[in-house]
Structures are given as structure tokens and as C-alpha cells.
Coordinates of C-alpha atoms in Angstrom, one line a residue:
X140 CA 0.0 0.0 0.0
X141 CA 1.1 3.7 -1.2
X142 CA 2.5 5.3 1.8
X143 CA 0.5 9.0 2.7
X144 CA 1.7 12.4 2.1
X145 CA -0.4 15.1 3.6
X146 CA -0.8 19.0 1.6
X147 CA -1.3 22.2 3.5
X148 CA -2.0 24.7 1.0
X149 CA -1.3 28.2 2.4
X150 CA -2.3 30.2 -0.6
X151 CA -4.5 32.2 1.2
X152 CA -2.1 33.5 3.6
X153 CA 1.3 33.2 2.0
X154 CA -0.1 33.6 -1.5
X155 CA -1.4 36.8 -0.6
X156 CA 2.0 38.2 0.4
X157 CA 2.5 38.5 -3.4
X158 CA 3.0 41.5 -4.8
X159 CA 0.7 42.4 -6.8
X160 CA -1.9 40.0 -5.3
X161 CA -5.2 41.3 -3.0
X162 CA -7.3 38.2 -2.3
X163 CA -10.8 39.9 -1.0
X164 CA -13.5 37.5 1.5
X165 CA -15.3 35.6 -1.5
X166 CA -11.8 35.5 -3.5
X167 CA -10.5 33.4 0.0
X168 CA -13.7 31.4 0.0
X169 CA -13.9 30.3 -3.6
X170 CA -10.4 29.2 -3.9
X171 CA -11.1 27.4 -0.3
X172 CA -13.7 25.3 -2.3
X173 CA -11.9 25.1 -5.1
X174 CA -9.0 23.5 -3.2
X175 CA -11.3 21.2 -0.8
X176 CA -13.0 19.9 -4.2
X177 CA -9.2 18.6 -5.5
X178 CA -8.6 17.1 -2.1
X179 CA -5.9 19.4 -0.3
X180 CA -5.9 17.8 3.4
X181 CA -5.2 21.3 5.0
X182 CA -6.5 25.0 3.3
X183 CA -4.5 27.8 5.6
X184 CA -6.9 30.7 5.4
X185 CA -5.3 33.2 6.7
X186 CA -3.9 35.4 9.9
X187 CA -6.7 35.9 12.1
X188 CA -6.9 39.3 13.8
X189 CA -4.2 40.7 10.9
X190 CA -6.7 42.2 8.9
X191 CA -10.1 42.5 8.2
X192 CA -10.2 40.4 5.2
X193 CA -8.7 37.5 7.2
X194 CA -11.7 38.0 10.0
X195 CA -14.2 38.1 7.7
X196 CA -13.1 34.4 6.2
X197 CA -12.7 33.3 9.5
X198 CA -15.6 35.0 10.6
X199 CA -18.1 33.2 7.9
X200 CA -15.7 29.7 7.3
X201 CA -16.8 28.0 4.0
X202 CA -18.5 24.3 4.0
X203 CA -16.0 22.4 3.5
X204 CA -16.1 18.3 2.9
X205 CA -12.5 17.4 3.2
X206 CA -10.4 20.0 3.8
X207 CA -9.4 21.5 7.3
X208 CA -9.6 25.3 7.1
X209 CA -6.2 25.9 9.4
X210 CA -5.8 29.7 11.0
X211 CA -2.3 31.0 11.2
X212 CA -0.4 32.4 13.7
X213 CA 2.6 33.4 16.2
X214 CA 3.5 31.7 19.5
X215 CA 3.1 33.7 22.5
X216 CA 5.2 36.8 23.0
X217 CA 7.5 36.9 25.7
X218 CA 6.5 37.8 29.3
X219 CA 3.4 37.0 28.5
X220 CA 1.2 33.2 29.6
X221 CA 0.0 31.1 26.2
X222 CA -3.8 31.9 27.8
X223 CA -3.2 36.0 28.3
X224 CA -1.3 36.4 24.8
X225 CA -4.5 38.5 22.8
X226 CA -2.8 37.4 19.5
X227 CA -2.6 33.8 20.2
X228 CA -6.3 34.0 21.8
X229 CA -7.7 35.3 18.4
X230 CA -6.3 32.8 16.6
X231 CA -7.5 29.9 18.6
X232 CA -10.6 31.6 19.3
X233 CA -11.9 31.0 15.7
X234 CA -14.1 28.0 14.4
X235 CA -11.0 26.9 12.1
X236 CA -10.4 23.2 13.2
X237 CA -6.5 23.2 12.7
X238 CA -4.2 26.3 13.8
X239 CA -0.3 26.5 12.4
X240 CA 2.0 28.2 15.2
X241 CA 5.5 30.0 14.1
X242 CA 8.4 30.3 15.7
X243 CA 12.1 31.1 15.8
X244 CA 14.4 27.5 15.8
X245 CA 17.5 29.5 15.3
X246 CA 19.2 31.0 17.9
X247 CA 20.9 34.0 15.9
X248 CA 16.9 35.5 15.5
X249 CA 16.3 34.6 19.0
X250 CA 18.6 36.9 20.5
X251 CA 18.2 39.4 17.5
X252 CA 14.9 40.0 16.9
X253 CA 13.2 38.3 20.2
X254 CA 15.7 39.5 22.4
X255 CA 15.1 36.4 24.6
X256 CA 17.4 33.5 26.0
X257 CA 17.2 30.4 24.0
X258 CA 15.1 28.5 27.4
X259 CA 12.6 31.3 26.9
X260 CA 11.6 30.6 23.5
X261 CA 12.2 26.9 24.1
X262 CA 8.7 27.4 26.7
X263 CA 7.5 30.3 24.2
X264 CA 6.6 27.0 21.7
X265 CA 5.6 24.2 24.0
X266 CA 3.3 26.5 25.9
X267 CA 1.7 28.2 23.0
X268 CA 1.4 24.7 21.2
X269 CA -0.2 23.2 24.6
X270 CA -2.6 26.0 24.6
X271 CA -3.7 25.1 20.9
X272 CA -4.4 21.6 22.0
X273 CA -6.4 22.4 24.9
X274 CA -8.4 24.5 22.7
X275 CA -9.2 21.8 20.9
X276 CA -7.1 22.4 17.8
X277 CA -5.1 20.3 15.7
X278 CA -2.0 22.1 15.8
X279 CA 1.1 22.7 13.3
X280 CA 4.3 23.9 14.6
X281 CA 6.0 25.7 11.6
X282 CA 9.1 26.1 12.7
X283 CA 10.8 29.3 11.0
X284 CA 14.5 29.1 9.4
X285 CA 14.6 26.0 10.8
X286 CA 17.5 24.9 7.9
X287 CA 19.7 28.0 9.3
X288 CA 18.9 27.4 12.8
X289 CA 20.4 23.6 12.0
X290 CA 23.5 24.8 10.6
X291 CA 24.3 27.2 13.2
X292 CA 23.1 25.5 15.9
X293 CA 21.5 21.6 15.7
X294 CA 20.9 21.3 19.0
X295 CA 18.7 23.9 19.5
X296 CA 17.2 23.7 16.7
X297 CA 16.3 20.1 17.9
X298 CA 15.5 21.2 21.2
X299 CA 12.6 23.8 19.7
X300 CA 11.7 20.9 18.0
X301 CA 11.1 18.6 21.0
X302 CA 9.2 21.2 22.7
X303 CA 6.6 21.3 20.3
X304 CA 6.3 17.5 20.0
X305 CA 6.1 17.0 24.0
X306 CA 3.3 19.6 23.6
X307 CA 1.6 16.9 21.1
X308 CA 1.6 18.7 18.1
X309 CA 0.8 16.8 15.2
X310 CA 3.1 18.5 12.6
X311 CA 6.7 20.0 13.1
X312 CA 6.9 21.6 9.7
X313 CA 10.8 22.6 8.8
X314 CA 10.6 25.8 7.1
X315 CA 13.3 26.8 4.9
X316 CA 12.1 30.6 5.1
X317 CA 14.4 32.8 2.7
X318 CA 15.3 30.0 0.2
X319 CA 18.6 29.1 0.5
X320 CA 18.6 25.5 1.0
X321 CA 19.7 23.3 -1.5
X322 CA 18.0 19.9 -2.1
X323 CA 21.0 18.0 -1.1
X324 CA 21.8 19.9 2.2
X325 CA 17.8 19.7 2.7
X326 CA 18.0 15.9 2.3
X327 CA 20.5 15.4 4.4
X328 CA 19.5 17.1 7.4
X329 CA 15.5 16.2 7.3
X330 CA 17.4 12.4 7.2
X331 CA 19.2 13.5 10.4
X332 CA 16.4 14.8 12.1
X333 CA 14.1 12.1 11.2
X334 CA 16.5 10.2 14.1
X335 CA 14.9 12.4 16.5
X336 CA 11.2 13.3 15.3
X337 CA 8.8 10.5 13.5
X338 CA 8.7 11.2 9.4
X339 CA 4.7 10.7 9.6
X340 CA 4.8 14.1 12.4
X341 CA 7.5 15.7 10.0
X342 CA 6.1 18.6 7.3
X343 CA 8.3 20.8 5.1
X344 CA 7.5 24.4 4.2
X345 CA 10.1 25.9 1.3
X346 CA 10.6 29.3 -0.4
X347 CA 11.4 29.2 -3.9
X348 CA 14.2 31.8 -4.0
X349 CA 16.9 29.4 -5.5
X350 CA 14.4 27.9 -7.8
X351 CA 14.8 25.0 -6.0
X352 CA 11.1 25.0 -3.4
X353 CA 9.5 22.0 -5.5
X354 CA 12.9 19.8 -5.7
X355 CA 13.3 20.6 -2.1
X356 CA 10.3 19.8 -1.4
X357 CA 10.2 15.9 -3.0
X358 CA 13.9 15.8 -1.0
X359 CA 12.5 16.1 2.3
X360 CA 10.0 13.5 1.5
X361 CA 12.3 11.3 0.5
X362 CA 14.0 11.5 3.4
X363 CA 10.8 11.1 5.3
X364 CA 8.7 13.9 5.8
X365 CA 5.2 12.9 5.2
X366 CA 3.4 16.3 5.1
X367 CA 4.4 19.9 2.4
X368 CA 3.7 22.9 2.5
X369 CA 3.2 25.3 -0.4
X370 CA 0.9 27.3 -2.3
X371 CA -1.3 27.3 -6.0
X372 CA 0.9 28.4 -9.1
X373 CA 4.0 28.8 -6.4
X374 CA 2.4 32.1 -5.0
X375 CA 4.6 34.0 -2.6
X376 CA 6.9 36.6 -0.9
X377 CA 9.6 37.0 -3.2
X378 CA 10.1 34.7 -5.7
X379 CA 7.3 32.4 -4.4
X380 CA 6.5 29.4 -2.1
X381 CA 6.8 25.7 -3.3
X382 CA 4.2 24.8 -6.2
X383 CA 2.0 22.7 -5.3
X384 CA 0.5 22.4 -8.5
X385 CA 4.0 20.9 -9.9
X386 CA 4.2 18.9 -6.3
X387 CA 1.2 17.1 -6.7
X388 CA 1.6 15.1 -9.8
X389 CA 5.1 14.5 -8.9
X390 CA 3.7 12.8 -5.7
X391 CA 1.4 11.2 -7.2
X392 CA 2.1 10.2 -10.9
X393 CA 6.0 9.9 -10.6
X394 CA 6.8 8.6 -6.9
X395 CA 3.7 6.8 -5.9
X396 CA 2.6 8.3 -2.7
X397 CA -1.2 8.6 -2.0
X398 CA -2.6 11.9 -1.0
X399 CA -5.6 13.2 -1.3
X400 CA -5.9 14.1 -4.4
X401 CA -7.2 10.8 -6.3
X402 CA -6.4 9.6 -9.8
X403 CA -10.1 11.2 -10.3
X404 CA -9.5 14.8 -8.9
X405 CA -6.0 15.3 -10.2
X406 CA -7.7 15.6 -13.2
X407 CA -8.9 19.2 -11.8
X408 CA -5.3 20.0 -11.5
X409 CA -5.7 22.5 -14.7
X410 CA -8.8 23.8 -13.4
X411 CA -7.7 25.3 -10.5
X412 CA -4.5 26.4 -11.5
X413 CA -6.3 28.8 -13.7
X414 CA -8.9 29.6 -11.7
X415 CA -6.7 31.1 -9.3
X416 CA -5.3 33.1 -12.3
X417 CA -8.6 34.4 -13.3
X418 CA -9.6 35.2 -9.4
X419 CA -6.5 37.2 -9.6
X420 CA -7.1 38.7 -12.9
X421 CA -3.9 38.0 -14.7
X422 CA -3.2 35.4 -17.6
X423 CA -1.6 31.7 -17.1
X424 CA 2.0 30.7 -17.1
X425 CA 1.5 29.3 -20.8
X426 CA 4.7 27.1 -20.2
X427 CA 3.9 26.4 -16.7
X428 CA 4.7 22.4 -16.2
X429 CA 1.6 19.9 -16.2
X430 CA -1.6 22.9 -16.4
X431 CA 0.0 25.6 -18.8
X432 CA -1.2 25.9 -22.4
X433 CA 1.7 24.8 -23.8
X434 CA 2.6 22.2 -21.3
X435 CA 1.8 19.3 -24.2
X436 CA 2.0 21.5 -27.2
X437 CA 3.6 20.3 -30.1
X438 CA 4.8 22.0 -33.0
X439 CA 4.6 20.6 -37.0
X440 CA 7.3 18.1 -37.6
X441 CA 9.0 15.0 -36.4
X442 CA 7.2 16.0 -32.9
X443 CA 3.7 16.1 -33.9
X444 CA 4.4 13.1 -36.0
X445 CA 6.4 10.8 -33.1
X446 CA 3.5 11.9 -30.6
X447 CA 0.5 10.7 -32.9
X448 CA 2.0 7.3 -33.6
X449 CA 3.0 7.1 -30.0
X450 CA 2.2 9.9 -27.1
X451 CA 4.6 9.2 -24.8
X452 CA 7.3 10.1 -27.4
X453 CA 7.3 14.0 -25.9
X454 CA 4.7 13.4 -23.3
X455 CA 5.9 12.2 -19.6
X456 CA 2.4 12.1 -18.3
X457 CA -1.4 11.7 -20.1
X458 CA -1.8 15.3 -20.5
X459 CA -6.0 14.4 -19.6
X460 CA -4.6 12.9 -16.1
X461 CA -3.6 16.4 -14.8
X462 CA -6.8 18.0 -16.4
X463 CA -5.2 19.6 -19.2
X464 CA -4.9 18.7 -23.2
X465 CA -3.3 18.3 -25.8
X466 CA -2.3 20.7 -28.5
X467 CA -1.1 20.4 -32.2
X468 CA -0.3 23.6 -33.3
X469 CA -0.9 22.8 -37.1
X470 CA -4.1 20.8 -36.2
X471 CA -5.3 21.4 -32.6
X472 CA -6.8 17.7 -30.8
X473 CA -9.3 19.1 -28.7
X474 CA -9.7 17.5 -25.0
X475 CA -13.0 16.0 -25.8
X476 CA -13.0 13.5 -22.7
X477 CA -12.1 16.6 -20.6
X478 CA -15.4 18.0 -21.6
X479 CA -17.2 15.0 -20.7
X480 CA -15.5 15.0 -17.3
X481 CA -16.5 18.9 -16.8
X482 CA -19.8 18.2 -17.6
X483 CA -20.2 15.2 -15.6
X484 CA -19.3 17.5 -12.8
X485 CA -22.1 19.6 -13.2
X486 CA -24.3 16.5 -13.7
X487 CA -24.7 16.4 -17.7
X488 CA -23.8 13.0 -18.4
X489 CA -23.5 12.9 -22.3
X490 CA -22.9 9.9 -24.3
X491 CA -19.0 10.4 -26.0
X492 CA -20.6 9.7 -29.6
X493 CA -23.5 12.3 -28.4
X494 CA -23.7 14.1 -32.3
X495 CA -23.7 18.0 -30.4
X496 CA -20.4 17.1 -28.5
X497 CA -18.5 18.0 -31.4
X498 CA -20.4 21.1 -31.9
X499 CA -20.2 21.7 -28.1
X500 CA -15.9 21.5 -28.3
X501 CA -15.8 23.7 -32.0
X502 CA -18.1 26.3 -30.2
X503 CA -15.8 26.1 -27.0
X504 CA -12.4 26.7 -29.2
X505 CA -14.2 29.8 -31.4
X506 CA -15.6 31.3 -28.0
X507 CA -11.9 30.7 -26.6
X508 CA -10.4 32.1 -29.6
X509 CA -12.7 35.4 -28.7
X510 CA -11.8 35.8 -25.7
X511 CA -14.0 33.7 -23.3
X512 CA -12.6 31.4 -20.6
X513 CA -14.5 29.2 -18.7
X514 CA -12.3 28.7 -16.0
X515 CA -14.2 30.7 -13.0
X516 CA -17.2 31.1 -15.1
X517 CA -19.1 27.4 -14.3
X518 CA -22.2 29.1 -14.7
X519 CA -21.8 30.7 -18.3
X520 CA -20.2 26.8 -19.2
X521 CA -23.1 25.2 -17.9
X522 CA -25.2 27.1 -20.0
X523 CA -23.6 26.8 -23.0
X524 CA -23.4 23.0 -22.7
X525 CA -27.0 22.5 -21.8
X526 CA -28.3 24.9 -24.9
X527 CA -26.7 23.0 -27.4
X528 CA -27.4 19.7 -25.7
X529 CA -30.5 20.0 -24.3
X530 CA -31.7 23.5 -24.8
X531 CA -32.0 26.3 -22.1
X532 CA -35.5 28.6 -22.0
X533 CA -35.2 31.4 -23.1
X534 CA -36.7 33.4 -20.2
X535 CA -36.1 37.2 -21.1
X536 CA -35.5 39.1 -24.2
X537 CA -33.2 41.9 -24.6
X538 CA -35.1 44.6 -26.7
X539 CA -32.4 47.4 -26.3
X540 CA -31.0 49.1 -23.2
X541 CA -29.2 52.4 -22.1
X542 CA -26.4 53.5 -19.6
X543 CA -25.8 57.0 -18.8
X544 CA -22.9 58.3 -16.2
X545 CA -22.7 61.6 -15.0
X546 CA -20.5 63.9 -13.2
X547 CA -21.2 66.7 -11.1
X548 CA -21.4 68.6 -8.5
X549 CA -24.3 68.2 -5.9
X550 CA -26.1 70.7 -3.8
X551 CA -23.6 71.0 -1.2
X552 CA -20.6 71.3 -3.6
X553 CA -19.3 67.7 -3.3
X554 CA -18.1 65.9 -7.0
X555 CA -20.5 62.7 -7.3
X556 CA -20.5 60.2 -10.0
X557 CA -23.9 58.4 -10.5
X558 CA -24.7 56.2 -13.2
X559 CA -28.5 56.0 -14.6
X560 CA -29.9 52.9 -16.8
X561 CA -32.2 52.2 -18.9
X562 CA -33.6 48.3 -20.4
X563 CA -35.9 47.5 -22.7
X564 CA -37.2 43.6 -22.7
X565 CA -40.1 40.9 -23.1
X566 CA -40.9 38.3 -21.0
X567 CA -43.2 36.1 -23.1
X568 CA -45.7 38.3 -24.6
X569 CA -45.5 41.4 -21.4
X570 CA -43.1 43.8 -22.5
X571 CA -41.6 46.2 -19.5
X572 CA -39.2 49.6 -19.8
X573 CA -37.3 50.1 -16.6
X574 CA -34.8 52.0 -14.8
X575 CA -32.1 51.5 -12.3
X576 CA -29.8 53.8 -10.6
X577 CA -26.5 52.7 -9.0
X578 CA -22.6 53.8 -8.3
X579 CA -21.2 52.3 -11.6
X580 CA -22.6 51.7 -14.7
X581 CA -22.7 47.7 -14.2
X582 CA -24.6 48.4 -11.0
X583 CA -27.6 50.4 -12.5
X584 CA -27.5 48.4 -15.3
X585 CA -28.1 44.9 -12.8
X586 CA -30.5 47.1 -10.6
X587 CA -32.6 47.7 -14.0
X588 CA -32.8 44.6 -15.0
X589 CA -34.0 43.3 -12.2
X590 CA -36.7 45.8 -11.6
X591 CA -37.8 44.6 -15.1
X592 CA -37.8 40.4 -14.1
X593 CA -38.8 40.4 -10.3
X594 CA -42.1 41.1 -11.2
X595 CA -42.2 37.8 -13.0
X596 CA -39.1 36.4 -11.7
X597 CA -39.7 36.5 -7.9
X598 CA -36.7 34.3 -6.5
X599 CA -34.1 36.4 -8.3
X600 CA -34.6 38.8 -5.1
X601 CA -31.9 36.7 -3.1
X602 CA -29.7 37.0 -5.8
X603 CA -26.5 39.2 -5.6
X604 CA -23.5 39.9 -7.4
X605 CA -20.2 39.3 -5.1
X606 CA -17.7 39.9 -7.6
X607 CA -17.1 41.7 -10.6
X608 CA -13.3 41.8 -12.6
X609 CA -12.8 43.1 -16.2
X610 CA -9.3 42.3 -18.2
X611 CA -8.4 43.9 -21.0
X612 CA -7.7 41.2 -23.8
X613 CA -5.6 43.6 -26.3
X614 CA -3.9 45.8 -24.7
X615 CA -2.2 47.5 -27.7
X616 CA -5.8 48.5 -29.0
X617 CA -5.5 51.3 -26.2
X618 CA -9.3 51.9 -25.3
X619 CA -10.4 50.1 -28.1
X620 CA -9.4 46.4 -26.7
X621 CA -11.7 43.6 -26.1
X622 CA -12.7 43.5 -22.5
X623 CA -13.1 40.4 -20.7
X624 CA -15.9 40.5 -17.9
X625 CA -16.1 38.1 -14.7
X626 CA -19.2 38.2 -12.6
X627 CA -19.3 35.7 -9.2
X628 CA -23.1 35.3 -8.3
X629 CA -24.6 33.7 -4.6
X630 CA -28.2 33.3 -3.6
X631 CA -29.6 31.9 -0.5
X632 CA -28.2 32.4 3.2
X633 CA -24.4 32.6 3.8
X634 CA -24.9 29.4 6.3
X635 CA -28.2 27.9 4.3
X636 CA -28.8 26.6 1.3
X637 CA -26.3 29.2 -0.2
X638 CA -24.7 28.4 -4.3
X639 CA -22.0 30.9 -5.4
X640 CA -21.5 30.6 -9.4
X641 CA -19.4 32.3 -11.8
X642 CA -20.6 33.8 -15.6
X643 CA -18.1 35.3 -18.5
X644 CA -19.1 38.4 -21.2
X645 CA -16.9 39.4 -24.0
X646 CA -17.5 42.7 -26.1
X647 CA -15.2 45.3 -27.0
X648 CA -17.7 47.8 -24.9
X649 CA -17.0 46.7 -21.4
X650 CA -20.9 47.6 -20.9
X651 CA -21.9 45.3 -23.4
X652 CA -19.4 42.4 -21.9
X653 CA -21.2 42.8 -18.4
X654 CA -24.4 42.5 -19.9
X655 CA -23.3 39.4 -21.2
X656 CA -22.1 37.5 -17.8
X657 CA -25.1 39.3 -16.1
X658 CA -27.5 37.6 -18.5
X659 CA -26.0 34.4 -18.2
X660 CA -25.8 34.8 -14.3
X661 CA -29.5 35.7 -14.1
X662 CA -30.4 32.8 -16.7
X663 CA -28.8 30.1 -14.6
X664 CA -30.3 31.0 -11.6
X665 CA -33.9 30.9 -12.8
X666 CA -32.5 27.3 -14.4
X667 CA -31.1 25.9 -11.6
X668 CA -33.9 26.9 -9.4
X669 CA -36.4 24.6 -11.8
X670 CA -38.1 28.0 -13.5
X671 CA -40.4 27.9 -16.6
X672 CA -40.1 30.1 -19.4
X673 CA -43.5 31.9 -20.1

């Protein structure tokens, strides 16, 4: 039987020390379901008390099935008890199940930047990590520059060590915290202290700043760590934390370890990778290993040839095992079983000889071509499947519509921006002419449409729009460039019977494109909720 290797994902706290990178609370919450759905053991969602991003997560936790949400923290400051530390208490005071502790394990930042004697922070971790457990948490002990701390000084590094494990913490994680470690030095010293600490209580948490977090990472497994650390697409402080994305089919495919993530959900590998991309609003690594675009691409030539009469010519994995596809630049192969493996996720089960499949995949390339993902937009895929599968009613009708922003002054001399709109539609046979004021153009343009449909449309009053992101597609077209817009939709009670989903518009008016991912947002709802058409 495979032996177990446990992931941590920290994305949500260490992936948001990117620069660049600004998770908001239904960003955190999507990617936390996201991750739970591809079987990550542990999702670390954040610093609680930090910021109030972080407690709002922690304040409204996502349903999870697998995953353990895990909150973040320090160990107790000095001159202070583990039960009177406030920042310790609002850690463990959340509803998180796990909680990851940090501390210093070398004795050069002890004395630097704790100012304390090495005893002192020796009962800083065990008391803080006994706290957490009588709490009721299962609790991580990250131990910070723990590979520096070793050099300098083993046996105190040892020592911090065995204070967190007489505690009875269930992970001592070895963090090598600016990157310097190579994969033969980390080898060698998670070998040595595997002598002292059990591999299946031993985790390993790497920085990517020699380009070396992933291979570090698979080293310390090796030599026996049984649980990593790391983060979606390698997010990080600096030049990034170890990829879990890259770890995963390594641990999986190439060494044989079981995690988590089955045979059957590492086939969502793709999915999430670029989910995360389009949460963040930025394009793929094309060349990024196992997801990117051109991760199996093949260009005309002895290649394409060698890989049609035999794939594993150029490929070193099924590119459908990892979710992905693959690609003949001369004459593209379209992923037609990932299609069927999407849509079986959203329940369409579709025979593979169904005659619209092959309509289905042309439509999905042309809309691609355009501009249109469908990674993040499940909703606007959904749809697009069912209509030329099964057919979708058509419950509105666009007649025309009409946005308006204006600037001015108001009575008591303050510059305000409202936007006014106007839509024209049929429902059935009724036609109705509305208006809707709101903040942005998008805004009064959603408030006017629904003014239109609640009258025949009543359940669309718990609907609401919790995320809206536009890219621009062609840059060098200056204000003329196709715009991409993203729209993330919820109905129903936060703790209920709430479903979040996400819908896609393309137009090169960034009106017009919002319209688009509205429509389809307010279209799958009244689907989903079992709606007739008039």
C-alpha cells in the first residue's frame, strides 16, 4: 500500500504576500472550495486578527467536505502566559479546526529579533502549542529558518523541536524561510532529524528563491517527511513558495505516494491552476509544467508526427490525467474527454458519440479564440453545454438598453458620479421599460434589470452579485481592446442553502461584456432553481 503524504495549502495567507496580489472574502472562499474539491488535506486561510479580510473568512468559514480550514499564527510573546497572549487567543478563538503556530528554531533571531534566551523561547513554543491543543485544535508547529537554525546550531534547533512535539503537536513543519537551501543539504539534514522526530509528524514548508522549493520539497519527502507545504501556481513573498500544482503530480504520478488528491481529482489539476489566475485577474503561465497551455503543445514536424503514432514520445504524463490537453499547433486535438469529465461535474452525463459534442468542443475553441474562458465562469459553461445539448428557455429578451454616467457637483458642492440605466425587454408576450440607478454603470444596469424580471421572476430577489473583474484582452488597442468581464453570483443564506457561481461576457464595450455575464448569471439561476419560461 502507497504510503500518505499530507498537503497544507497556504495560498491564502502566503499567497497573498505577493506582490501584486489582493485576495478579498469571497476570492479566500472560492479558492477554499476550489481546493477542498481537489482534495488538499489542509486550506490555511489566513492570519486571524491581521486584517479584516482574514476575519471576515474566518468569521463566515466555507462548508467544506474534506479539507481542514487551518488559521495562522505566532507563539506567545515573551513575558506573557499562552492563555493572556491576545494574539494567540484570536487565533484559537476561531471556528477553524486546525491552527499552524510559528516560531524562531535559530538562535541568531532569538537573541536578534526576540531578544530572549534560548530556554525562553524553548517554553514560548511548547506553551503556546499546549494551549492550541487544549483549545481543541489540531496544531502545526512551523518552525521558521529551521535549515539555518540547523546549521548554526543543531541542538537547538532540535531542542525547539522537542518542545513542540512534547506539547503533542501533530506536525513539526521545517521551514526553509528565505530560500537558501539546497535539495541535497535539505536531504541530508531532514534524514538526520528524522532520528529524532517520527517522518509521519514531520512537514516541510520551502521558499522558492533558488528555484529550487518543488525539488526541495520531494527531498524532504524522501527522506521522510510525510506532510508539504506550499501554495497554487507557487504564490509568494519574493520569488514564491513551493508549487503545489508541480508537487502534486510529482507525488502522485512519478513517486507513488497517496494523498488526497485521487487519480479522479488530479484531473482538476488544470482547473484550478487557472482559476486562481482568473480570481487574480492575470493570464496563465503558458509554459507552466503539467496545467499551462503549452505544457503538451507540439509544434509541426518530427514531434507532432512521433507523438500521434505514440504519445509518450514527448509526453511524460497523459496530459488528460492532470486535467489539461493536448495541442497540435498545425491541427489542434481538442480534449473532448475533458469535456465530458466537466460536464459530468455539473451532472450532464453525455454519451462520448453524443452528435452536439462535437459542436459543443468547436463552439468552446471559437468562443476561446474570442476571448472567453470558462475557467471561473461554471455558470456561463453550464449554459452553454445545456443549450446546445438539451436547450435552455429562453426566459427574457433583450429589446435594447441604455447607460448614462454623469458627473457633477451636488447641492452642497461635493463631486459625485452616479450612473442611470435604462432596459428595454419581453418576458413572453409582457413587455416592460425600466430604470435603475446605481454607483457604476454595471450596478444600474443589474438594478434595471431586475426591476424589469422580479415582477415575473420573484426568486431572483436573493440574488447578488459578489464579484465583478474586467481584463483587458488587447492591450495594444488602447481603449479600443476587447474586454473580458467576470461576474461571481450567490443566492440563498451565507450558512443555508447558499450556491456561489461564476458567468463570463466578452464585447469590446466593457458595458456590453457585463451584460453578457449578467445575463447568463441571471439565466442560470432561474435554471437551476427549476423555473419555466413563459
Amino acid at each position: 500500500m502507497a504510503e500518505r503524504v499530507y498537503l497544507y495549502d497556504s495560498t491564502l495567507r502566503d499567497g497573498a504576500q505577493t506582490q501584486g496580489v489582493d485576495f478579498g472574502p469571497a476570492d479566500k472562499a472560492a479558492i477554499a472550495r476550489a481546493l477542498d474539491k481537489l482534495g488538499i488535506d489542509y486550506v490555511e486561510g489566513g492570519w486571524p486578527g491581521a486584517n479584516p479580510t482574514d476575519d471576515t473568512f474566518f468569521a463566515e468559514l466555507p462548508k467544506l467536505g474534506h479539507a481542514k480550514v487551518s488559521a495562522f499564527g505566532m507563539t506567545r510573546r515573551a513575558g506573557r502566559s499562552a492563555a493572556n497572549d491576545p494574539g494567540l487567543q484570536a487565533v484559537l478563538g476561531t471556528a477553524a479546526p486546525a491552527a499552524c503556530l510559528v516560531g524562531k528554531t535559530w538562535d541568531f533571531h532569538v537573541e536578534l529579533a526576540l531578544g530572549v534566551s534560548k530556554s525562553e523561547n524553548i517554553d514560548m513554543i511548547g506553551e503556546s502549542l499546549a494551549e492550541a491543543i487544549r483549545r481543541g485544535k489540531e496544531t502545526m508547529f512551523d518552525a521558521e529558518h529551521f535549515f539555518d537554525g540547523y546549521k548554526a546550531n543543531p541542538g537547538f534547533a532540535l531542542d525547539c523541536l522537542k518542545a513542540a512535539l512534547a506539547a503533542g503537536a501533530r506536525w513539526l513543519v521545517l521551514c526553509d524561510t528565505n530560500g537558501g537551501t539546497l535539495p541535497h543539504e535539505i536531504e541530508r539534514i531532514v534524514g538526520e532529524v528524522a532520528k529524532h522526530v517520527p517522518g509521519d509528524r514531520l512537514g516541510i514548508h520551502c521558499h522558492n528563491d533558488t528555484e529550487n522549493a518543488v525539488a526541495n520539497s520531494l527531498a524532504a519527502v524522501r527522506a521522510g517527511a510525510r506532510q508539504i507545504q506550499g501554495t497554487i501556481n507557487g504564490l509568494g513573498e519574493r520569488c514564491g513558495n513551493a508549487n503545489l500544482i508541480s508537487l502534486i503530480p510529482n507525488l502522485v504520478l512519478k513517486m507513488g505516494f497517496e494523498t488526497g488528491v485521487t487519480p479522479q481529482r488530479l484531473a482538476q489539476l488544470t482547473h484550478v491552476s487557472r482559476l486562481l489566475d482568473e480570481r487574480l485577474n492575470r493570464p496563465a503561465q503558458r509554459n507552466a509544467p503539467y496545467v499551462g497551455e503549452s505544457a503538451f503543445a507540439h509544434k509541426g514536424g518530427l514531434h507532432v508526427s512521433a507523438v500521434e503514432k505514440d504519445p509518450k514520445t514527448y509526453e511524460h504524463v497523459p496530459p488528460e490525467s492532470v486535467g489539461n490537453k493536448r495541442h497540435v499547433v498545425v491541427s489542434d486535438q481538442a480534449g473532448r474527454s475533458n469535456v465530458i469529465a466537466r460536464l459530468r461535474d455539473i451532472g450532464v452525463e453525455v454519451d462520448p458519440k453524443h452528435p452536439a459534442l462535437g459542436k459543443l468542443l468547436d463552439e468552446i475553441k471559437s468562443r476561446e479564440h474570442d476571448g472567453f474562458t470558462y475557467d471561473g465562469a461554471d455558470g456561463s459553461f453550464e449554459l452553454l453545454a445545456r443549450r446546445l445539448l438539451h436547450g435552455v428557455p429562453e426566459y427574457f429578451k433583450l429589446v435594447s438598453f441604455r447607460v448614462i454616467t454623469e458627473r457633477r457637483f451636488n447641492a452642497k458642492g461635493e463631486l459625485v458620479t452616479m450612473s442611470e440605466a435604462s432596459v428595454k425587454l419581453d418576458v413572453g408576450a409582457a413587455r416592460r421599460l425600466t430604470v435603475g440607478e446605481g454607483n457604476g454603470p454595471v450596478n444600474a444596469l443589474d438594478a434595471a434589470l431586475r426591476a424589469a424580471l422580479l415582477e415575473f421572476y420573484p426568486g431572483l430577489k436573493d440574488l447578488r452579485l459578489v464579484d465583478y473583474k474586467v481584463r483587458i484582452l488587447a492591450p495594444e488597442r488602447a481603449t479600443a481592446a476587447v474586454t473580458r468581464v467576470m461576474i461571481e453570483s450567490a443566492d440563498g443564506h451565507e450558512h443555508g442553502d447558499a450556491r456561489s457561481w461564476g458567468t463570463v461576457g466578452v464585447s469590446e464595450n466593457v458595458i456590453d461584456a457585463s451584460y453578457g455575464a449578467l445575463h447568463d448569471s441571471i439565466t442560470w439561476k432561474l435554471y437551476r432553481d427549476g423555473v419555466a419560461a413563459p
